[in-house]
């Protein structure tokens, strides 16, 4: 990142890609309502449909399966409240936009544990699915705090073998991992525009054909009656352009390995400067852009503020929606004690991250750790 600041919080939001900025700006000049039949309306509709095709292509789905929403939070709410089921199974490490609606819906709710690496316990899931009744299994493809990747193909197979529906929150995985709808065989999947370089306030729920999903917004025929309301044409156009750019770099495979190299360099140097540092989820498959760590004896509050004063933006635990340093339910599910988890910091990289960003982060961390050491020594 250029300028005075070093932005390393891409799992919270990724800077707008230039392609997305251009698409948003151009779409703002289109005057029509996408539901109008005249030329202007058809132009707006054209932008929406083009983006729908791009979002569908990202995961190998068909355009008519894509329902545009205002965010992935809304997509997750639509999946949880709209699924024709009487029981919901979630994992202990889901995002609040799954856990809170699942509680609010008021039907039976069961939580599957994870192992100490943060991976969902498939044996427990299988035994829970033995109970009869229409069930939705909702799991994330990759965790927002640790980057830990879940075995979603296996989870989908287990669930479908027992007649359950499957929803995947692919917010952190989309554009970072290759996801194939035909291979995964899902019922629903949520994606977010601003996590892959599109504008904030855009998302989509991808829904299998003929799924009897109950809408939660009424009063218009948009999105095949699945989500009423005039579409955010400029946002959707930017979302589509960002998806296309993300998919191009994913297809080259150079971007995930470039980020993995930056992340690995960071983690190797971190352990050199603080040998007692703990990297969460490091023993399992993780997104190449995410590092979640704690240095015992240094609180997340102290690290966040000290790094921020040095011009570096990172995040702690699950702070992405509250902006506050809260104890992480994800690390708790992995069996991490309160003391260590209170020091958890997430560094997340993206398309704009460079070697120089990592240099600055390491230099700043070295100063903070050294200051802390001399404080203890004094
Ligand atoms: N799901 C996960 C795993 C997330 O990380 C987030 C945001 O951080 C969301 C859902 C919500 O996405 P949005 O910001 O588009 O509402």
GROMACS .gro file of C-alpha atoms and ligand atoms in nm:
model
  394
    1UNK     CA    1   0.000   0.000   0.000
    2UNK     CA    2   0.132   0.343  -0.088
    3UNK     CA    3   0.115   0.654   0.132
    4UNK     CA    4   0.182   0.685   0.501
    5UNK     CA    5  -0.039   0.402   0.614
    6UNK     CA    6   0.011   0.026   0.582
    7UNK     CA    7  -0.323  -0.149   0.545
    8UNK     CA    8  -0.314  -0.514   0.656
    9UNK     CA    9  -0.680  -0.577   0.739
   10UNK     CA   10  -0.809  -0.725   0.413
   11UNK     CA   11  -1.037  -0.977   0.587
   12UNK     CA   12  -1.231  -0.681   0.730
   13UNK     CA   13  -1.245  -0.505   0.393
   14UNK     CA   14  -1.020  -0.493   0.089
   15UNK     CA   15  -0.935  -0.165  -0.084
   16UNK     CA   16  -1.147  -0.101  -0.391
   17UNK     CA   17  -0.982  -0.246  -0.702
   18UNK     CA   18  -0.925   0.004  -0.985
   19UNK     CA   19  -1.148  -0.206  -1.215
   20UNK     CA   20  -1.431  -0.185  -0.960
   21UNK     CA   21  -1.387   0.190  -0.915
   22UNK     CA   22  -1.413   0.241  -1.293
   23UNK     CA   23  -1.725   0.023  -1.316
   24UNK     CA   24  -1.895   0.202  -1.022
   25UNK     CA   25  -1.817   0.545  -1.167
   26UNK     CA   26  -1.947   0.452  -1.511
   27UNK     CA   27  -2.263   0.295  -1.367
   28UNK     CA   28  -2.344   0.606  -1.162
   29UNK     CA   29  -2.411   0.783  -1.493
   30UNK     CA   30  -2.672   0.526  -1.599
   31UNK     CA   31  -3.008   0.684  -1.512
   32UNK     CA   32  -3.255   0.398  -1.556
   33UNK     CA   33  -3.425   0.173  -1.305
   34UNK     CA   34  -3.339  -0.188  -1.385
   35UNK     CA   35  -3.709  -0.281  -1.369
   36UNK     CA   36  -3.816  -0.027  -1.636
   37UNK     CA   37  -3.877  -0.148  -1.990
   38UNK     CA   38  -3.743   0.162  -2.171
   39UNK     CA   39  -3.390   0.200  -2.309
   40UNK     CA   40  -3.255   0.358  -1.989
   41UNK     CA   41  -3.401   0.079  -1.777
   42UNK     CA   42  -3.260  -0.182  -2.010
   43UNK     CA   43  -2.913  -0.027  -1.977
   44UNK     CA   44  -2.929  -0.053  -1.596
   45UNK     CA   45  -3.064  -0.409  -1.628
   46UNK     CA   46  -2.774  -0.490  -1.863
   47UNK     CA   47  -2.520  -0.386  -1.598
   48UNK     CA   48  -2.693  -0.595  -1.331
   49UNK     CA   49  -2.711  -0.901  -1.555
   50UNK     CA   50  -2.349  -0.866  -1.664
   51UNK     CA   51  -2.241  -0.862  -1.298
   52UNK     CA   52  -2.470  -1.155  -1.221
   53UNK     CA   53  -2.287  -1.356  -1.485
   54UNK     CA   54  -1.949  -1.258  -1.337
   55UNK     CA   55  -2.047  -1.353  -0.980
   56UNK     CA   56  -2.192  -1.685  -1.102
   57UNK     CA   57  -1.875  -1.760  -1.301
   58UNK     CA   58  -1.658  -1.706  -0.993
   59UNK     CA   59  -1.795  -2.029  -0.844
   60UNK     CA   60  -1.910  -2.211  -1.159
   61UNK     CA   61  -2.280  -2.144  -1.089
   62UNK     CA   62  -2.543  -2.025  -1.338
   63UNK     CA   63  -2.641  -1.655  -1.344
   64UNK     CA   64  -3.007  -1.721  -1.258
   65UNK     CA   65  -2.894  -1.871  -0.925
   66UNK     CA   66  -2.744  -1.539  -0.805
   67UNK     CA   67  -2.958  -1.318  -0.574
   68UNK     CA   68  -2.798  -0.978  -0.514
   69UNK     CA   69  -2.820  -0.847  -0.156
   70UNK     CA   70  -2.689  -0.546   0.038
   71UNK     CA   71  -2.409  -0.751   0.202
   72UNK     CA   72  -2.308  -1.103   0.292
   73UNK     CA   73  -2.469  -1.041   0.630
   74UNK     CA   74  -2.799  -1.003   0.446
   75UNK     CA   75  -2.725  -1.310   0.229
   76UNK     CA   76  -2.655  -1.514   0.544
   77UNK     CA   77  -2.979  -1.388   0.704
   78UNK     CA   78  -3.173  -1.479   0.390
   79UNK     CA   79  -3.027  -1.831   0.394
   80UNK     CA   80  -3.089  -1.887   0.765
   81UNK     CA   81  -3.438  -1.735   0.788
   82UNK     CA   82  -3.552  -1.848   0.443
   83UNK     CA   83  -3.450  -2.216   0.437
   84UNK     CA   84  -3.747  -2.455   0.453
   85UNK     CA   85  -3.621  -2.645   0.758
   86UNK     CA   86  -3.705  -2.710   1.123
   87UNK     CA   87  -3.350  -2.747   1.252
   88UNK     CA   88  -3.023  -2.563   1.191
   89UNK     CA   89  -2.675  -2.704   1.244
   90UNK     CA   90  -2.388  -2.455   1.259
   91UNK     CA   91  -2.026  -2.480   1.364
   92UNK     CA   92  -1.888  -2.309   1.674
   93UNK     CA   93  -1.665  -2.082   1.461
   94UNK     CA   94  -1.927  -1.922   1.233
   95UNK     CA   95  -1.952  -1.547   1.183
   96UNK     CA   96  -2.208  -1.353   1.390
   97UNK     CA   97  -2.417  -1.304   1.074
   98UNK     CA   98  -2.489  -1.679   1.091
   99UNK     CA   99  -2.494  -1.737   1.466
  100UNK     CA  100  -2.728  -1.450   1.557
  101UNK     CA  101  -2.999  -1.516   1.292
  102UNK     CA  102  -2.977  -1.889   1.370
  103UNK     CA  103  -3.058  -1.806   1.733
  104UNK     CA  104  -3.322  -1.550   1.638
  105UNK     CA  105  -3.507  -1.785   1.404
  106UNK     CA  106  -3.622  -1.984   1.704
  107UNK     CA  107  -3.614  -2.335   1.555
  108UNK     CA  108  -3.393  -2.613   1.692
  109UNK     CA  109  -3.027  -2.508   1.678
  110UNK     CA  110  -2.728  -2.737   1.720
  111UNK     CA  111  -2.361  -2.638   1.727
  112UNK     CA  112  -2.082  -2.864   1.603
  113UNK     CA  113  -1.745  -2.835   1.776
  114UNK     CA  114  -1.407  -2.793   1.609
  115UNK     CA  115  -1.074  -2.953   1.690
  116UNK     CA  116  -0.784  -2.751   1.830
  117UNK     CA  117  -0.684  -2.649   1.477
  118UNK     CA  118  -1.030  -2.499   1.421
  119UNK     CA  119  -1.152  -2.769   1.181
  120UNK     CA  120  -1.514  -2.888   1.216
  121UNK     CA  121  -1.555  -3.228   1.385
  122UNK     CA  122  -1.702  -3.443   1.107
  123UNK     CA  123  -1.780  -3.738   1.338
  124UNK     CA  124  -1.993  -3.517   1.559
  125UNK     CA  125  -2.162  -3.364   1.253
  126UNK     CA  126  -2.241  -3.710   1.119
  127UNK     CA  127  -2.397  -3.824   1.446
  128UNK     CA  128  -2.603  -3.503   1.474
  129UNK     CA  129  -2.734  -3.558   1.123
  130UNK     CA  130  -2.869  -3.900   1.225
  131UNK     CA  131  -3.160  -3.717   1.394
  132UNK     CA  132  -3.447  -3.694   1.145
  133UNK     CA  133  -3.631  -3.379   1.032
  134UNK     CA  134  -3.571  -3.108   0.770
  135UNK     CA  135  -3.229  -2.965   0.854
  136UNK     CA  136  -2.999  -2.692   0.725
  137UNK     CA  137  -2.623  -2.726   0.778
  138UNK     CA  138  -2.452  -2.386   0.759
  139UNK     CA  139  -2.073  -2.375   0.764
  140UNK     CA  140  -1.808  -2.132   0.648
  141UNK     CA  141  -1.555  -2.221   0.377
  142UNK     CA  142  -1.272  -2.034   0.552
  143UNK     CA  143  -1.258  -1.859   0.885
  144UNK     CA  144  -1.234  -1.479   0.895
  145UNK     CA  145  -1.010  -1.472   1.205
  146UNK     CA  146  -0.768  -1.760   1.148
  147UNK     CA  147  -0.808  -1.833   0.775
  148UNK     CA  148  -0.862  -2.203   0.861
  149UNK     CA  149  -1.026  -2.383   0.567
  150UNK     CA  150  -1.316  -2.623   0.631
  151UNK     CA  151  -1.372  -2.950   0.440
  152UNK     CA  152  -1.692  -2.819   0.278
  153UNK     CA  153  -1.712  -3.086   0.005
  154UNK     CA  154  -1.711  -3.359   0.269
  155UNK     CA  155  -1.959  -3.168   0.487
  156UNK     CA  156  -2.194  -3.125   0.188
  157UNK     CA  157  -2.173  -3.495   0.108
  158UNK     CA  158  -2.245  -3.597   0.469
  159UNK     CA  159  -2.540  -3.357   0.488
  160UNK     CA  160  -2.690  -3.454   0.153
  161UNK     CA  161  -2.657  -3.827   0.232
  162UNK     CA  162  -2.895  -3.759   0.521
  163UNK     CA  163  -3.128  -3.530   0.327
  164UNK     CA  164  -3.013  -3.203   0.486
  165UNK     CA  165  -2.966  -2.874   0.297
  166UNK     CA  166  -2.623  -2.710   0.290
  167UNK     CA  167  -2.536  -2.340   0.304
  168UNK     CA  168  -2.174  -2.223   0.283
  169UNK     CA  169  -2.057  -1.879   0.398
  170UNK     CA  170  -1.784  -1.832   0.136
  171UNK     CA  171  -1.715  -1.467   0.223
  172UNK     CA  172  -1.345  -1.513   0.302
  173UNK     CA  173  -1.284  -1.794   0.053
  174UNK     CA  174  -1.440  -1.647  -0.262
  175UNK     CA  175  -1.173  -1.507  -0.490
  176UNK     CA  176  -0.900  -1.657  -0.269
  177UNK     CA  177  -0.967  -2.028  -0.320
  178UNK     CA  178  -1.110  -2.190  -0.626
  179UNK     CA  179  -1.468  -2.295  -0.550
  180UNK     CA  180  -1.667  -2.508  -0.792
  181UNK     CA  181  -2.042  -2.524  -0.740
  182UNK     CA  182  -2.086  -2.841  -0.955
  183UNK     CA  183  -1.813  -3.021  -0.758
  184UNK     CA  184  -1.922  -2.899  -0.414
  185UNK     CA  185  -2.292  -2.965  -0.481
  186UNK     CA  186  -2.431  -2.702  -0.241
  187UNK     CA  187  -2.778  -2.556  -0.188
  188UNK     CA  188  -2.676  -2.200  -0.100
  189UNK     CA  189  -2.357  -1.994  -0.080
  190UNK     CA  190  -2.296  -1.636   0.045
  191UNK     CA  191  -2.038  -1.399  -0.099
  192UNK     CA  192  -1.946  -1.039  -0.018
  193UNK     CA  193  -1.838  -0.771  -0.268
  194UNK     CA  194  -1.604  -0.573  -0.045
  195UNK     CA  195  -1.392  -0.870   0.062
  196UNK     CA  196  -1.267  -0.917  -0.291
  197UNK     CA  197  -1.213  -0.557  -0.395
  198UNK     CA  198  -1.567  -0.446  -0.475
  199UNK     CA  199  -1.761  -0.167  -0.304
  200UNK     CA  200  -1.892  -0.206   0.051
  201UNK     CA  201  -2.264  -0.281   0.082
  202UNK     CA  202  -2.279  -0.548  -0.188
  203UNK     CA  203  -2.325  -0.923  -0.156
  204UNK     CA  204  -2.503  -1.220  -0.303
  205UNK     CA  205  -2.669  -1.542  -0.206
  206UNK     CA  206  -2.627  -1.813  -0.469
  207UNK     CA  207  -2.924  -2.048  -0.453
  208UNK     CA  208  -2.978  -2.389  -0.612
  209UNK     CA  209  -3.266  -2.416  -0.863
  210UNK     CA  210  -3.609  -2.496  -0.721
  211UNK     CA  211  -3.510  -2.438  -0.359
  212UNK     CA  212  -3.819  -2.315  -0.180
  213UNK     CA  213  -3.650  -2.016  -0.014
  214UNK     CA  214  -3.877  -1.776   0.178
  215UNK     CA  215  -3.785  -1.413   0.101
  216UNK     CA  216  -3.729  -1.169   0.387
  217UNK     CA  217  -3.782  -0.853   0.179
  218UNK     CA  218  -4.123  -0.809   0.020
  219UNK     CA  219  -4.276  -0.549  -0.209
  220UNK     CA  220  -4.117  -0.592  -0.552
  221UNK     CA  221  -4.044  -0.855  -0.813
  222UNK     CA  222  -3.667  -0.796  -0.824
  223UNK     CA  223  -3.421  -1.086  -0.801
  224UNK     CA  224  -3.691  -1.334  -0.908
  225UNK     CA  225  -3.903  -1.226  -0.608
  226UNK     CA  226  -3.633  -1.353  -0.374
  227UNK     CA  227  -3.519  -1.007  -0.261
  228UNK     CA  228  -3.748  -0.711  -0.323
  229UNK     CA  229  -3.605  -0.360  -0.368
  230UNK     CA  230  -3.447  -0.160  -0.650
  231UNK     CA  231  -3.100  -0.301  -0.704
  232UNK     CA  232  -2.784  -0.104  -0.616
  233UNK     CA  233  -2.678  -0.085  -0.982
  234UNK     CA  234  -2.346   0.095  -0.931
  235UNK     CA  235  -2.252  -0.129  -0.637
  236UNK     CA  236  -2.344  -0.442  -0.829
  237UNK     CA  237  -2.146  -0.328  -1.136
  238UNK     CA  238  -1.842  -0.271  -0.912
  239UNK     CA  239  -1.895  -0.607  -0.744
  240UNK     CA  240  -1.896  -0.777  -1.086
  241UNK     CA  241  -1.580  -0.600  -1.199
  242UNK     CA  242  -1.402  -0.687  -0.873
  243UNK     CA  243  -1.504  -1.052  -0.906
  244UNK     CA  244  -1.368  -1.062  -1.259
  245UNK     CA  245  -1.034  -0.911  -1.148
  246UNK     CA  246  -1.013  -1.147  -0.848
  247UNK     CA  247  -1.087  -1.446  -1.068
  248UNK     CA  248  -0.819  -1.344  -1.319
  249UNK     CA  249  -0.553  -1.338  -1.047
  250UNK     CA  250  -0.683  -1.662  -0.895
  251UNK     CA  251  -0.665  -1.831  -1.235
  252UNK     CA  252  -0.300  -1.724  -1.270
  253UNK     CA  253  -0.233  -1.893  -0.932
  254UNK     CA  254   0.045  -1.640  -0.884
  255UNK     CA  255  -0.157  -1.424  -0.645
  256UNK     CA  256  -0.230  -1.689  -0.377
  257UNK     CA  257   0.135  -1.797  -0.386
  258UNK     CA  258   0.259  -1.436  -0.375
  259UNK     CA  259   0.046  -1.376  -0.063
  260UNK     CA  260   0.152  -1.710   0.091
  261UNK     CA  261   0.517  -1.609   0.046
  262UNK     CA  262   0.454  -1.272   0.217
  263UNK     CA  263   0.258  -1.435   0.500
  264UNK     CA  264   0.521  -1.708   0.551
  265UNK     CA  265   0.802  -1.453   0.556
  266UNK     CA  266   0.609  -1.258   0.817
  267UNK     CA  267   0.546  -1.564   1.038
  268UNK     CA  268   0.906  -1.687   1.018
  269UNK     CA  269   1.038  -1.345   1.120
  270UNK     CA  270   0.773  -1.308   1.393
  271UNK     CA  271   0.887  -1.629   1.562
  272UNK     CA  272   1.250  -1.512   1.537
  273UNK     CA  273   1.175  -1.185   1.712
  274UNK     CA  274   0.931  -1.338   1.966
  275UNK     CA  275   1.011  -1.711   2.002
  276UNK     CA  276   0.710  -1.765   2.232
  277UNK     CA  277   0.464  -1.626   1.973
  278UNK     CA  278   0.174  -1.861   1.894
  279UNK     CA  279   0.030  -1.875   1.541
  280UNK     CA  280  -0.328  -2.002   1.549
  281UNK     CA  281  -0.430  -2.267   1.297
  282UNK     CA  282  -0.077  -2.290   1.159
  283UNK     CA  283  -0.082  -2.671   1.163
  284UNK     CA  284  -0.372  -2.696   0.921
  285UNK     CA  285  -0.482  -2.572   0.580
  286UNK     CA  286  -0.531  -2.194   0.591
  287UNK     CA  287  -0.602  -1.911   0.349
  288UNK     CA  288  -0.271  -1.787   0.214
  289UNK     CA  289  -0.346  -1.428   0.313
  290UNK     CA  290  -0.425  -1.466   0.686
  291UNK     CA  291  -0.208  -1.483   0.997
  292UNK     CA  292  -0.360  -1.483   1.346
  293UNK     CA  293  -0.110  -1.477   1.630
  294UNK     CA  294  -0.048  -1.378   1.990
  295UNK     CA  295   0.269  -1.287   2.175
  296UNK     CA  296   0.219  -1.400   2.539
  297UNK     CA  297   0.223  -1.105   2.779
  298UNK     CA  298   0.129  -0.847   2.514
  299UNK     CA  299  -0.240  -0.764   2.491
  300UNK     CA  300  -0.422  -0.718   2.163
  301UNK     CA  301  -0.526  -0.368   2.274
  302UNK     CA  302  -0.164  -0.267   2.325
  303UNK     CA  303  -0.051  -0.418   1.994
  304UNK     CA  304  -0.340  -0.268   1.796
  305UNK     CA  305  -0.284   0.082   1.932
  306UNK     CA  306   0.095   0.068   1.906
  307UNK     CA  307   0.080  -0.061   1.547
  308UNK     CA  308  -0.183   0.199   1.459
  309UNK     CA  309   0.041   0.476   1.595
  310UNK     CA  310   0.316   0.340   1.370
  311UNK     CA  311   0.075   0.371   1.075
  312UNK     CA  312  -0.021   0.004   1.048
  313UNK     CA  313  -0.381  -0.120   1.038
  314UNK     CA  314  -0.441  -0.476   1.162
  315UNK     CA  315  -0.726  -0.628   1.356
  316UNK     CA  316  -0.784  -0.823   1.673
  317UNK     CA  317  -0.997  -1.133   1.725
  318UNK     CA  318  -1.345  -1.082   1.587
  319UNK     CA  319  -1.334  -0.705   1.581
  320UNK     CA  320  -1.444  -0.665   1.222
  321UNK     CA  321  -1.798  -0.550   1.297
  322UNK     CA  322  -1.775  -0.395   1.642
  323UNK     CA  323  -1.444  -0.214   1.615
  324UNK     CA  324  -1.387  -0.326   1.974
  325UNK     CA  325  -1.141  -0.579   2.110
  326UNK     CA  326  -1.372  -0.866   2.212
  327UNK     CA  327  -1.269  -1.214   2.324
  328UNK     CA  328  -1.279  -1.444   2.021
  329UNK     CA  329  -1.539  -1.724   2.015
  330UNK     CA  330  -1.334  -1.881   1.734
  331UNK     CA  331  -1.022  -1.915   1.947
  332UNK     CA  332  -1.236  -2.031   2.242
  333UNK     CA  333  -1.376  -2.310   2.020
  334UNK     CA  334  -1.016  -2.411   1.943
  335UNK     CA  335  -0.948  -2.443   2.316
  336UNK     CA  336  -0.725  -2.133   2.338
  337UNK     CA  337  -0.725  -1.995   2.693
  338UNK     CA  338  -0.850  -1.644   2.771
  339UNK     CA  339  -0.507  -1.507   2.851
  340UNK     CA  340  -0.350  -1.607   2.519
  341UNK     CA  341  -0.662  -1.523   2.321
  342UNK     CA  342  -0.669  -1.171   2.471
  343UNK     CA  343  -0.349  -1.108   2.275
  344UNK     CA  344  -0.476  -1.234   1.938
  345UNK     CA  345  -0.401  -1.015   1.639
  346UNK     CA  346  -0.503  -1.080   1.280
  347UNK     CA  347  -0.288  -0.969   0.990
  348UNK     CA  348  -0.466  -1.017   0.658
  349UNK     CA  349  -0.316  -0.942   0.318
  350UNK     CA  350  -0.469  -0.874  -0.022
  351UNK     CA  351  -0.419  -0.751  -0.375
  352UNK     CA  352  -0.252  -0.426  -0.267
  353UNK     CA  353  -0.011  -0.583  -0.013
  354UNK     CA  354   0.363  -0.562  -0.077
  355UNK     CA  355   0.699  -0.674   0.066
  356UNK     CA  356   0.740  -0.321   0.203
  357UNK     CA  357   0.418  -0.362   0.407
  358UNK     CA  358   0.565  -0.672   0.573
  359UNK     CA  359   0.897  -0.490   0.635
  360UNK     CA  360   0.712  -0.206   0.812
  361UNK     CA  361   0.499  -0.444   1.017
  362UNK     CA  362   0.801  -0.645   1.130
  363UNK     CA  363   1.004  -0.334   1.217
  364UNK     CA  364   0.716  -0.200   1.425
  365UNK     CA  365   0.654  -0.534   1.600
  366UNK     CA  366   1.025  -0.565   1.679
  367UNK     CA  367   1.015  -0.220   1.849
  368UNK     CA  368   0.700  -0.308   2.048
  369UNK     CA  369   0.832  -0.647   2.163
  370UNK     CA  370   1.170  -0.494   2.260
  371UNK     CA  371   0.997  -0.213   2.457
  372UNK     CA  372   0.790  -0.472   2.642
  373UNK     CA  373   1.100  -0.681   2.719
  374UNK     CA  374   1.294  -0.385   2.859
  375UNK     CA  375   0.988  -0.289   3.067
  376UNK     CA  376   0.989  -0.635   3.228
  377UNK     CA  377   1.368  -0.627   3.272
  378UNK     CA  378   1.356  -0.286   3.447
  379LIG     N1  379  -1.917  -1.395   0.690
  379LIG     C1  380  -1.786  -1.386   0.718
  379LIG     C2  381  -1.706  -1.512   0.733
  379LIG     C3  382  -1.725  -1.261   0.731
  379LIG     O1  383  -1.594  -1.253   0.757
  379LIG     C4  384  -1.804  -1.144   0.715
  379LIG     C5  385  -1.744  -1.011   0.735
  379LIG     O2  386  -1.639  -0.997   0.790
  379LIG     C6  387  -1.940  -1.158   0.684
  379LIG     C7  388  -1.993  -1.286   0.673
  379LIG     C8  389  -2.028  -1.039   0.660
  379LIG     O3  390  -1.999  -0.979   0.535
  379LIG     P1  391  -2.051  -0.832   0.498
  379LIG     O4  392  -1.949  -0.737   0.551
  379LIG     O5  393  -2.061  -0.829   0.349
  379LIG     O6  394  -2.183  -0.815   0.563
   0.00000   0.00000   0.00000
